[in-house]
Amino acid sequence: MRLSWFNVVSLTLGFAFLYIPMVILVIFSFNESKLVTVWAGFSTKWYGELLQNEAFLDAAWVTIRVAVFSSTLATILGTMAAYVLVRGGRFMGRTLFSGMIYAPLVMPEVITGLSLLLLFIGIGLDRGVLTIVLAHTTFAMCYVSVVVSSRLVTFDRSLEEAALDLGCSPMQAFRLVTLPIIAPAVISGWLLAFTLSLDDLVIASFTTGPSATTLPIKIFSAVRLGVSPEINALSTIMIGIVTVGVISASLVSKQAMVRQRREEQAAARAQ
Amino acid sequence: MNSTVFAPWDDPDQKPLIRFRNVTKKFGEFVAIDNLTLDIYEREFFALLGPSGCGKTTMMRMLAGFETPTSGQIELNGQNIAPVPPNKRAVNMMFQSYALFPHLTVWDNIAFGLKREGMEAGKLKARVEEMLRLTRLERFAKRKPHQISGGQRQRVALARSLAKAPTLLLLDEPLGALDAKLRQDTQFELMDIQEKTGTTFVIVTHDQEEAMTVASRVAVMDEGRIMQVATPDRIYEMPNSVYVADFIGDVNIIEGRATPLEEGQVRIDWAEAQPPLFATTSARFDAGQTCYLAIRPEKILITADQPQSNDNALRGKVVDIAYLGNLSTYHVALADGTIIKAQTANTRRIARRTFTWEDEVWLSWTATAGVLLDR
Amino acid sequence: MRRLVLILVPYAWLLALFLVPFIIVVKISLSDVALARPPYLPQFDWAEGIGAFLSELDFENFVFLTTDSLYWKAYLSSLTIALVSTLITLCIGYPIAYGMARAPEEWRPTLMMLIILPFWTSFLIRVYAWMGILSSEGFLNQFLLWIGVIDQPLTILNTNSAVYIGIVYTYLPFMVLPIYAALDRLDGSLIETAEDLGCSRLSAFWLVTIPLSRNGIIAGCFLVFIPALGEFVIPSLLGGSDTLMIGKVLWEEFFSNRDWPVASAVAVVLLLILVVPIVLFQRNQQKQAEAEG
């Protein structure tokens, strides 16, 4: 199909709008000057300074730990929840359950954060890494369960029945048949939970204590005072990791799709 | 009874392998199976035939253990199977979608059930290879399901469900996904494999031709009930109801009033200006009872001149000809507008065909050619 | 038995960490502020019994919200900002989605990835990127001065305009994706049929394309409107001191004023406001799912 000039213009402007701010951000992370808006020559010194900045490194370490724990926990709970939603049949309180799965997706973060903080204070739990993990797991599991259940819905149920028919216990059927097939959805659920946790400022601010500062909290308090080249450098690193990750993931999945299609065609021809 | 003919259902000493006793299955308010009683014998190739929604798949899923009867009992070898979960039943099922595990190779798919039994490696390998040989899949053992064709997938599904040597194999529309030509070949292959392995097969299908081809007995179902269970030829030649006659093959149904004569002869008065028809039947009809004469198109002779000897003769005009290659079906309109279908074999080339549109013809058949039904 | 465990574990988790906290918020919103820690009264005490506890609760905080103009102004301005920025996002997002759906088949996965990529990058960083652009010595002003449109730098950062830009920018993918999905499903022959029956291209667009992508438009609008309403990061980084958004008010009430009961009341009212669009959104999604059957 030929693109009309209108479509070309809207796509160009649209993607320019989406990407120019990030490109500028990346460019000025290599700026010599402390002033983020005036170009003063190429330098990587802000990266050097960033790596010296212990406060940032500590925060990064806390963030990664929180993200790994909470996304793993969220993936397990979210997959269970998805299974219950799609395959659980009827049970008492099913409506409440699905409501609790979907509500956190649209709940403003300030409310989620506030309510969890009040709970932690109410039960006298010391705030720190543990409370952030609990908080992140709770909202991330809902995202995971949405991702996994959308895969489970299209999952051919007779595959599980075939496994049962061939002598599997329900647990074996899940482990040997269902899980390997829905694995891509479970993995992308984990990745989603991981980035949500890495990214979260509001809920972490509410549920953390003085002992644990995450990277977004650190960045937020730094940028409130204005733009700084160090933050640009940090942002560039984060954008870089995400870009490489997303591009390689999409290449891998595209390749797998192309190969599958080719093999299917070959099989059909060979008949 | 000749002992070489396979007909355990006629032998009162035979014990059935499967026994449905007054089985009813309800889904909420909907009655899927309505108080059904049925026996299936060992080594049978039994077909459940009916339109979609008639309950045939529900029966199969109850045998496999994915559904339990609401009331009544299903016995396998005299044992009630209701409490046995699907993974503990000596019953295997071949799914309509084949349900091949996409992440496993053909070999692993076939070995899947055997591994669950904990079969030891050497025996397992031999068994899988035997199955591959049986289904002519040796060359494809290392492939994944998406790398083989539809017909091959069908054979993998068959091999997988046969690998555990089940007492009973259930096949849910096993050929539904194949195209017409492949389906015919596969039908014969299925019969061949059934004979070789001696397994009892229960097949679910909506394709009457398929059921007639493969099955030793056919059960015609409608709305959760079995209308008739019989061998394919009896189902075709001696349907017990208009529903069965109409469901299997092409048929003319003529409704009329019966007048019993001597020696099983019945006179049927069916239309004002038309001569009465005669049929022979072993069933009893009262005078004036509503009856239905079912007559297959190929049993009707079509001639230009009035036939001399046949019991029944009607006059009409050819309004339509359906040319089917080996056969032609003539639609003949009688004076009162009734359309009767008659079929002849095309032994001559088309240019020398005897009848054409608007020709006046005679239709005739003997008293024994049709079946007289009371419902 | 196994099924019970499977249901109970995530169920109990969500009850304990989603529903119970929420009930606590409602409860505290009905309590009185106190200079203790935790700074609210009454605290639940089994000894005094539930009756005595409940009798201490009242709607004082909600009454307070109506008397202080700060709050209803904040709600109103949040609604306005969310609504206006949703409409702007729609106007920008629709042409992008349309262009994507019309792009050659082999480009689409790439375009799709370009839309999704910002999803995965930090929200905070994307908002931060605009700080350098919108400030008085920022790139936008430099650019405008350079092409001669203005001769004095504009003040954009720390105004509501910056908040609009921020919301539109960060939520644009949420608008584009559902509309693109709807347009992608749209059968091209329908538009050809419309043109064949005498529609001009523009009227075919209005009479066929727009109605058939309606569900995508509705979904996209809700996906932008709902989070924008409770937004905190964007108004606090890009907005000025006079930018009133309820998320920011709640934050300040809680962290600066330490008035937990009022903060909780603010949260409860925000949620009540959100219930309407959320329910509408759910209904739209359900209808769409049913239509696809």
XYZ file of N, CA and C in Angstrom, chain C residues 1-121:
363
model
N -8.682 -29.940 46.427
C -7.736 -29.499 47.475
C -6.671 -28.585 46.878
N -6.032 -29.111 45.789
C -5.016 -28.309 45.113
C -5.628 -27.038 44.567
N -6.839 -27.199 44.065
C -7.539 -26.069 43.487
C -7.763 -25.009 44.553
N -8.081 -25.472 45.755
C -8.339 -24.552 46.860
C -7.099 -23.730 47.163
N -5.941 -24.423 47.212
C -4.678 -23.717 47.479
C -4.412 -22.703 46.382
N -4.630 -23.152 45.152
C -4.385 -22.299 43.991
C -5.222 -21.028 44.066
N -6.452 -21.172 44.505
C -7.312 -19.995 44.605
C -6.941 -19.166 45.824
N -6.700 -19.855 46.936
C -6.527 -19.137 48.198
C -5.295 -18.256 48.240
N -4.173 -18.734 47.685
C -2.931 -17.971 47.834
C -3.043 -16.575 47.202
N -3.343 -16.472 45.880
C -3.456 -15.106 45.346
C -4.632 -14.325 45.939
N -5.682 -15.053 46.274
C -6.864 -14.399 46.854
C -6.499 -13.741 48.181
N -5.855 -14.520 49.045
C -5.506 -14.006 50.370
C -4.535 -12.838 50.227
N -3.589 -12.966 49.277
C -2.607 -11.900 49.073
C -3.313 -10.585 48.724
N -4.230 -10.685 47.760
C -4.917 -9.464 47.330
C -5.826 -8.918 48.417
N -6.450 -9.807 49.166
C -7.288 -9.336 50.275
C -6.442 -8.552 51.262
N -5.298 -9.139 51.636
C -4.472 -8.539 52.686
C -3.799 -7.264 52.205
N -3.364 -7.229 50.949
C -2.553 -6.099 50.505
C -3.257 -5.175 49.530
N -4.497 -5.494 49.193
C -5.226 -4.533 48.374
C -6.520 -4.087 49.049
N -7.324 -5.049 49.455
C -8.638 -4.680 49.991
C -8.545 -4.122 51.408
N -7.809 -4.835 52.262
C -7.697 -4.379 53.650
C -7.093 -2.966 53.736
N -5.976 -2.695 53.018
C -5.434 -1.327 53.077
C -6.470 -0.298 52.661
N -7.268 -0.695 51.699
C -8.256 0.224 51.200
C -9.307 0.535 52.244
N -9.698 -0.508 52.965
C -10.667 -0.303 54.049
C -10.058 0.603 55.116
N -8.758 0.403 55.358
C -8.087 1.260 56.341
C -8.162 2.717 55.914
N -7.954 2.966 54.616
C -8.023 4.348 54.129
C -9.404 4.936 54.403
N -10.435 4.150 54.086
C -11.795 4.643 54.313
C -12.000 4.939 55.791
N -11.508 4.032 56.600
C -11.681 4.188 58.045
C -10.969 5.446 58.550
N -9.726 5.632 58.096
C -8.982 6.786 58.593
C -9.599 8.093 58.089
N -10.198 8.017 56.891
C -10.823 9.238 56.387
C -11.980 9.663 57.277
N -12.475 8.721 58.086
C -13.572 9.050 58.998
C -13.072 9.352 60.408
N -11.749 9.351 60.584
C -11.192 9.580 61.925
C -10.830 11.046 62.111
N -10.350 11.360 63.305
C -9.934 12.728 63.589
C -8.425 12.812 63.606
N -7.936 13.964 63.210
C -6.495 14.157 63.214
C -6.014 14.298 64.654
N -4.830 13.772 64.921
C -4.264 13.873 66.269
C -2.764 14.032 66.143
N -2.158 14.613 67.129
C -0.726 14.852 67.040
C 0.070 13.685 67.598
N -0.403 12.517 67.338
C 0.328 11.355 67.837
C 0.954 10.640 66.654
N 1.455 9.488 66.898
C 1.964 8.691 65.802
C 1.345 7.319 65.940
N 0.529 6.806 65.099
C 0.065 7.440 63.863
C -0.878 8.623 64.154
N -0.804 9.637 63.314
C -1.504 10.876 63.646
C -2.992 10.842 63.329
N -3.690 9.910 63.934
C -5.136 9.955 63.788
C -5.782 9.234 64.961
N -7.014 9.574 65.228
C -7.787 8.961 66.299
C -9.159 8.606 65.749
N -9.898 7.677 66.217
C -9.484 6.722 67.243
C -8.707 5.571 66.600
N -7.941 4.880 67.387
C -7.352 3.644 66.899
C -8.207 2.514 67.421
N -8.232 1.469 66.642
C -9.145 0.392 66.992
C -8.642 -0.327 68.232
N -9.567 -0.536 69.149
C -9.200 -1.194 70.394
C -10.257 -2.245 70.691
N -9.841 -3.484 70.745
C -10.809 -4.576 70.941
C -11.539 -4.428 72.262
N -10.824 -3.903 73.251
C -11.403 -3.837 74.593
C -12.647 -2.949 74.612
N -12.578 -1.867 73.838
C -13.715 -0.953 73.894
C -14.866 -1.409 73.017
N -14.573 -2.355 72.156
C -15.649 -2.900 71.337
C -15.874 -2.084 70.087
N -16.522 -2.725 69.167
C -16.648 -2.131 67.847
C -17.627 -0.969 67.841
N -18.611 -1.025 68.732
C -19.627 0.036 68.778
C -19.014 1.369 69.163
N -18.217 1.336 70.214
C -17.577 2.554 70.683
C -16.649 3.109 69.612
N -15.986 2.169 68.911
C -15.055 2.562 67.858
C -15.799 3.270 66.725
N -16.878 2.664 66.323
C -17.620 3.220 65.198
C -18.225 4.575 65.550
N -18.617 4.746 66.807
C -19.282 5.992 67.195
C -18.324 7.177 67.119
N -17.033 6.889 67.139
C -16.051 7.966 67.057
C -15.854 8.468 65.624
N -16.319 7.650 64.665
C -16.092 8.021 63.274
C -17.140 9.030 62.810
N -16.733 9.945 61.955
C -17.698 10.897 61.412
C -17.221 11.413 60.063
N -18.049 12.188 59.433
C -17.751 12.666 58.094
C -17.100 14.049 58.084
N -16.577 14.424 59.234
C -15.959 15.724 59.401
C -14.959 16.083 58.290
N -14.108 15.111 57.944
C -13.077 15.391 56.942
C -13.670 15.667 55.574
N -14.761 14.959 55.282
C -15.400 15.179 53.990
C -16.067 16.539 53.954
N -16.636 16.921 55.112
C -17.222 18.250 55.211
C -16.126 19.296 55.016
N -14.978 19.021 55.615
C -13.852 19.936 55.510
C -13.437 20.124 54.047
N -13.455 19.024 53.277
C -13.078 19.109 51.874
C -13.977 20.071 51.113
N -15.253 20.119 51.498
C -16.162 21.004 50.773
C -16.018 22.455 51.207
N -15.539 22.666 52.456
C -15.458 24.040 52.924
C -14.201 24.732 52.424
N -13.106 23.966 52.290
C -11.870 24.588 51.833
C -11.846 24.550 50.303
N -11.819 25.726 49.674
C -11.924 25.791 48.217
C -10.741 25.109 47.529
N -9.609 24.966 48.249
C -8.436 24.302 47.671
C -8.804 22.957 47.073
N -9.622 22.209 47.811
C -9.880 20.835 47.399
C -10.778 20.761 46.180
N -11.931 21.446 46.271
C -12.779 21.279 45.086
C -12.177 21.937 43.869
N -11.376 22.972 44.081
C -10.664 23.549 42.935
C -9.667 22.547 42.363
N -9.001 21.823 43.275
C -8.032 20.832 42.813
C -8.724 19.728 42.025
N -9.871 19.246 42.541
C -10.606 18.216 41.802
C -11.016 18.732 40.429
N -11.545 19.954 40.443
C -12.045 20.517 39.195
C -10.910 20.689 38.193
N -9.770 21.222 38.685
C -8.684 21.471 37.742
C -8.055 20.146 37.295
N -8.048 19.127 38.170
C -7.579 17.806 37.733
C -8.449 17.285 36.610
N -9.766 17.394 36.807
C -10.692 16.915 35.781
C -10.473 17.660 34.471
N -10.326 19.000 34.568
C -10.124 19.793 33.360
C -8.841 19.372 32.661
N -7.756 19.322 33.444
C -6.464 18.994 32.837
C -6.516 17.611 32.204
N -7.110 16.631 32.919
C -7.171 15.269 32.382
C -8.007 15.241 31.107
N -9.132 15.943 31.135
C -10.030 15.930 29.985
C -9.385 16.585 28.765
N -8.839 17.795 28.984
C -8.235 18.527 27.863
C -7.053 17.740 27.300
N -6.205 17.220 28.192
C -5.037 16.523 27.651
C -5.451 15.224 26.963
N -6.551 14.587 27.414
C -7.039 13.397 26.707
C -7.443 13.768 25.282
N -8.149 14.904 25.152
C -8.582 15.310 23.812
C -7.383 15.638 22.921
N -6.391 16.340 23.503
C -5.199 16.659 22.703
C -4.504 15.361 22.283
N -4.393 14.421 23.235
C -3.724 13.157 22.918
C -4.464 12.436 21.795
N -5.798 12.496 21.848
C -6.580 11.861 20.789
C -6.275 12.488 19.429
N -6.219 13.842 19.413
C -5.973 14.538 18.143
C -4.584 14.211 17.591
N -3.619 14.015 18.478
C -2.277 13.675 18.010
C -2.169 12.179 17.726
N -2.799 11.388 18.587
C -2.643 9.932 18.502
C -3.360 9.317 17.320
N -4.551 9.848 16.993
C -5.326 9.213 15.920
C -4.589 9.210 14.579
N -4.047 10.379 14.162
C -3.302 10.351 12.881
C -2.121 9.387 12.918
N -1.468 9.268 14.070
C -0.333 8.347 14.146
C -0.826 6.916 13.961
N -1.885 6.572 14.699
C -2.431 5.212 14.591
C -2.907 4.942 13.167
N -3.529 5.954 12.574
C -4.045 5.802 11.219
C -2.896 5.580 10.244
N -1.853 6.399 10.397
C -0.686 6.245 9.536
C -0.052 4.874 9.696
N -0.007 4.376 10.945
C 0.575 3.050 11.182
C -0.245 1.970 10.497
N -1.565 2.094 10.617
C -2.429 1.066 10.035
C -2.346 1.082 8.513
N -2.009 2.262 7.946
C -1.922 2.375 6.492
C -0.518 2.101 5.966
N 0.429 1.974 6.865
C 1.815 1.781 6.448
C 1.977 0.399 5.820
N 3.001 0.219 4.961
C 3.219 -1.091 4.354
C 3.386 -2.161 5.424
N 2.916 -3.341 5.093
C 2.912 -4.471 6.029
C 4.264 -4.673 6.715
N 5.361 -4.530 5.924
C 6.656 -4.877 6.500
C 7.172 -3.811 7.464
N 6.599 -2.608 7.434
C 7.024 -1.582 8.374
C 6.333 -1.732 9.723
N 5.156 -2.311 9.688
C 4.302 -2.232 10.877
C 4.932 -2.774 12.151
N 5.598 -3.937 12.095
C 6.201 -4.398 13.347
C 7.189 -3.387 13.915
N 7.946 -2.728 13.040
C 8.917 -1.738 13.502
C 8.202 -0.540 14.122
N 7.177 -0.036 13.436
C 6.431 1.096 13.966
C 5.810 0.742 15.317
N 5.295 -0.470 15.362
C 4.684 -0.962 16.597
C 5.712 -0.954 17.727
N 6.924 -1.419 17.390
C 7.966 -1.467 18.409
C 8.338 -0.061 18.862
N 8.353 0.872 17.892
C 8.698 2.250 18.246
C 7.652 2.863 19.185
N 6.412 2.426 19.060
C 5.374 2.930 19.957
C 5.504 2.286 21.338
N 5.861 1.005 21.326
C 5.920 0.278 22.600
C 7.177 0.620 23.392
N 8.248 0.936 22.690
C 9.531 1.193 23.357
C 9.425 2.184 24.519
N 8.758 3.344 24.328
C 8.646 4.277 25.456
C 7.921 3.686 26.660
N 7.018 2.734 26.408
C 6.366 2.003 27.491
C 7.348 1.444 28.495
N 8.420 0.906 27.939
C 9.380 0.188 28.783
C 10.403 1.122 29.399
N 10.518 2.349 28.840
C 11.503 3.252 29.433
C 10.876 3.988 30.602
